[in-house]
Amino acid sequence: MAQCRLCAAAQRQYPQVIPSRPTKFSKGPAVKTLIRTAVLALTAIIASHAFADAPPPRNLAEAVKQFSEYNARLDQALAQEQTPENMAQIHELTYTLKAALEKIVEEMDGLNDTLEEIHIASEAESAEEVSTYGADYLKTARTVIK
C-alpha cells in the first residue's frame, strides 16, 4: 500500500511518532480515542511547523498588511467556541502576527531614531538635514498611518 506524500514526509520528519509499517491495534474505544488524539496532535505539529518556517515580512508595508489581516482573523477565531481545532488555528495565527509585529517594532525603533535626528537638526538649524531626515521619517510614518 502506497503512502501519501504528506504521510511519508511526516514519517521522515517524526520517525519516533509514526510507525514505518502497519501496526495491529485492538479496536477498543480507548485505542480509537488514543489514535484520534495522536492524529490531531500530529496535524497540529505539522501545521505549526509549516507556519514557523514561513518567511517574515520583508518590509514595513508587508508587516502592516499582515498585522491587519491576521488581527482580523484572530478576532474572528476568538469570537468562536474554543475547540482544539480553533486553538490550533489561533496558535498558527500567532506565528504570522509575531513576525509582523517584530518587523513593525524594528521599523518603529528606526523611526524614533530618525525623529531624534530631525529634532537635533532643527535645533542646529540645519535645513538640509531636516529635509533629508524629514522625508525619511514621513515615508516610514505614512506606511503605518495610511
Short mmCIF file of C-alpha atoms in Angstrom, two decimals:
data_model
loop_
_atom_site.label_atom_id
_atom_site.label_comp_id
_atom_site.label_asym_id
_atom_site.label_seq_id
_atom_site.Cartn_x
_atom_site.Cartn_y
_atom_site.Cartn_z
CA MET A 1 0.00 0.00 0.00
CA ALA A 2 1.49 3.33 -1.07
CA GLN A 3 1.70 6.23 1.37
CA CYS A 4 0.57 9.74 0.52
CA ARG A 5 3.34 12.34 0.25
CA LEU A 6 2.25 14.14 3.43
CA CYS A 7 2.35 10.91 5.47
CA ALA A 8 5.74 9.97 4.03
CA ALA A 9 7.12 13.44 4.79
CA ALA A 10 5.72 13.35 8.32
CA GLN A 11 7.23 9.91 8.88
CA ARG A 12 10.67 11.14 7.76
CA GLN A 13 10.45 14.19 9.99
CA TYR A 14 8.92 12.46 13.02
CA PRO A 15 10.01 8.77 12.80
CA GLN A 16 9.52 8.25 16.53
CA VAL A 17 5.83 9.22 16.26
CA ILE A 18 4.73 7.42 13.09
CA PRO A 19 5.42 3.69 12.71
CA SER A 20 7.05 2.67 9.41
CA ARG A 21 4.79 -0.32 8.92
CA PRO A 22 1.21 -1.05 9.83
CA THR A 23 0.69 -1.89 13.48
CA LYS A 24 -2.03 -4.19 14.76
CA PHE A 25 -4.18 -2.43 17.34
CA SER A 26 -7.19 -3.69 19.16
CA LYS A 27 -10.33 -1.90 18.09
CA GLY A 28 -11.45 -0.90 21.57
CA PRO A 29 -12.81 2.62 22.25
CA ALA A 30 -9.77 3.65 24.31
CA VAL A 31 -7.40 2.77 21.47
CA LYS A 32 -9.57 4.60 18.92
CA THR A 33 -9.56 7.69 21.14
CA LEU A 34 -5.79 7.42 21.52
CA ILE A 35 -5.33 7.15 17.75
CA ARG A 36 -7.61 10.14 17.10
CA THR A 37 -5.72 12.20 19.68
CA ALA A 38 -2.37 11.25 18.14
CA VAL A 39 -3.57 12.16 14.65
CA LEU A 40 -4.88 15.54 15.86
CA ALA A 41 -1.62 16.24 17.70
CA LEU A 42 0.45 15.28 14.67
CA THR A 43 -1.66 17.51 12.43
CA ALA A 44 -1.13 20.43 14.81
CA ILE A 45 2.63 19.77 14.94
CA ILE A 46 2.94 19.66 11.16
CA ALA A 47 0.76 22.76 10.69
CA SER A 48 2.62 24.79 13.30
CA HIS A 49 5.97 23.67 11.88
CA ALA A 50 4.90 24.88 8.44
CA PHE A 51 3.87 28.28 9.85
CA ALA A 52 7.06 28.58 11.88
CA ASP A 53 9.04 28.24 8.65
CA ALA A 54 7.05 30.99 6.88
CA PRO A 55 9.28 33.88 5.88
CA PRO A 56 8.90 37.05 7.93
CA PRO A 57 7.63 40.19 6.22
CA ARG A 58 10.32 41.81 4.09
CA ASN A 59 9.35 45.40 4.76
CA LEU A 60 7.14 47.63 6.87
CA ALA A 61 4.28 47.78 4.36
CA GLU A 62 4.10 43.99 4.23
CA ALA A 63 4.28 43.78 8.03
CA VAL A 64 1.44 46.29 8.48
CA LYS A 65 -0.70 44.42 5.93
CA GLN A 66 -0.08 41.05 7.63
CA PHE A 67 -0.67 42.55 11.06
CA SER A 68 -4.01 43.99 9.98
CA GLU A 69 -5.16 40.85 8.13
CA TYR A 70 -4.15 38.40 10.82
CA ASN A 71 -5.57 40.50 13.65
CA ALA A 72 -8.93 40.36 11.82
CA ARG A 73 -8.57 36.57 11.56
CA LEU A 74 -7.66 36.36 15.25
CA ASP A 75 -10.70 38.45 16.13
CA GLN A 76 -12.93 36.02 14.21
CA ALA A 77 -11.27 32.98 15.79
CA LEU A 78 -11.63 34.42 19.30
CA ALA A 79 -15.35 35.02 18.68
CA GLN A 80 -15.88 31.29 18.11
CA GLU A 81 -16.11 28.45 20.60
CA GLN A 82 -12.63 27.46 21.72
CA THR A 83 -12.31 23.91 20.39
CA PRO A 84 -8.97 22.12 19.94
CA GLU A 85 -9.14 22.85 16.20
CA ASN A 86 -9.82 26.54 16.83
CA MET A 87 -6.99 26.72 19.35
CA ALA A 88 -4.65 25.18 16.73
CA GLN A 89 -5.78 27.84 14.24
CA ILE A 90 -5.14 30.62 16.79
CA HIS A 91 -1.73 29.12 17.52
CA GLU A 92 -0.89 29.23 13.81
CA LEU A 93 -2.05 32.84 13.51
CA THR A 94 0.29 33.90 16.30
CA TYR A 95 3.36 32.93 14.25
CA THR A 96 2.49 35.40 11.50
CA LEU A 97 1.35 38.07 13.95
CA LYS A 98 4.58 37.77 15.92
CA ALA A 99 6.74 38.08 12.80
CA ALA A 100 4.75 41.09 11.59
CA LEU A 101 4.86 42.78 14.98
CA GLU A 102 8.62 42.21 15.30
CA LYS A 103 9.16 43.90 11.92
CA ILE A 104 6.90 46.81 12.89
CA VAL A 105 8.73 47.28 16.20
CA GLU A 106 12.09 47.14 14.42
CA GLU A 107 10.96 49.80 11.93
CA MET A 108 9.43 51.96 14.67
CA ASP A 109 12.72 51.91 16.59
CA GLY A 110 14.37 53.23 13.44
CA LEU A 111 11.60 55.80 13.06
CA ASN A 112 12.23 57.03 16.60
CA ASP A 113 15.93 57.44 15.78
CA THR A 114 15.06 59.38 12.62
CA LEU A 115 12.72 61.66 14.56
CA GLU A 116 15.53 62.35 17.02
CA GLU A 117 17.77 63.32 14.08
CA ILE A 118 15.08 65.78 12.91
CA HIS A 119 14.92 67.21 16.43
CA ILE A 120 18.69 67.67 16.64
CA ALA A 121 18.94 69.08 13.10
CA SER A 122 16.13 71.56 13.75
CA GLU A 123 17.86 72.72 16.95
CA ALA A 124 21.04 73.24 14.95
CA GLU A 125 19.00 74.97 12.22
CA SER A 126 20.38 72.59 9.58
CA ALA A 127 17.76 72.87 6.85
CA GLU A 128 19.34 70.21 4.62
CA GLU A 129 19.41 67.59 7.39
CA VAL A 130 15.87 68.48 8.50
CA SER A 131 14.66 67.96 4.91
CA THR A 132 16.54 64.69 4.44
CA TYR A 133 15.56 63.15 7.77
CA GLY A 134 12.05 64.57 7.48
CA ALA A 135 11.48 62.87 4.13
CA ASP A 136 12.75 59.54 5.51
CA TYR A 137 10.60 59.91 8.61
CA LEU A 138 7.40 60.70 6.70
CA LYS A 139 7.96 57.87 4.21
CA THR A 140 8.04 55.34 7.05
CA ALA A 141 5.33 57.02 9.13
CA ARG A 142 2.90 57.13 6.19
CA THR A 143 3.26 53.38 5.77
CA VAL A 144 1.77 52.92 9.23
CA ILE A 145 -0.83 55.72 9.31
CA LYS A 146 -2.44 55.34 5.87
#
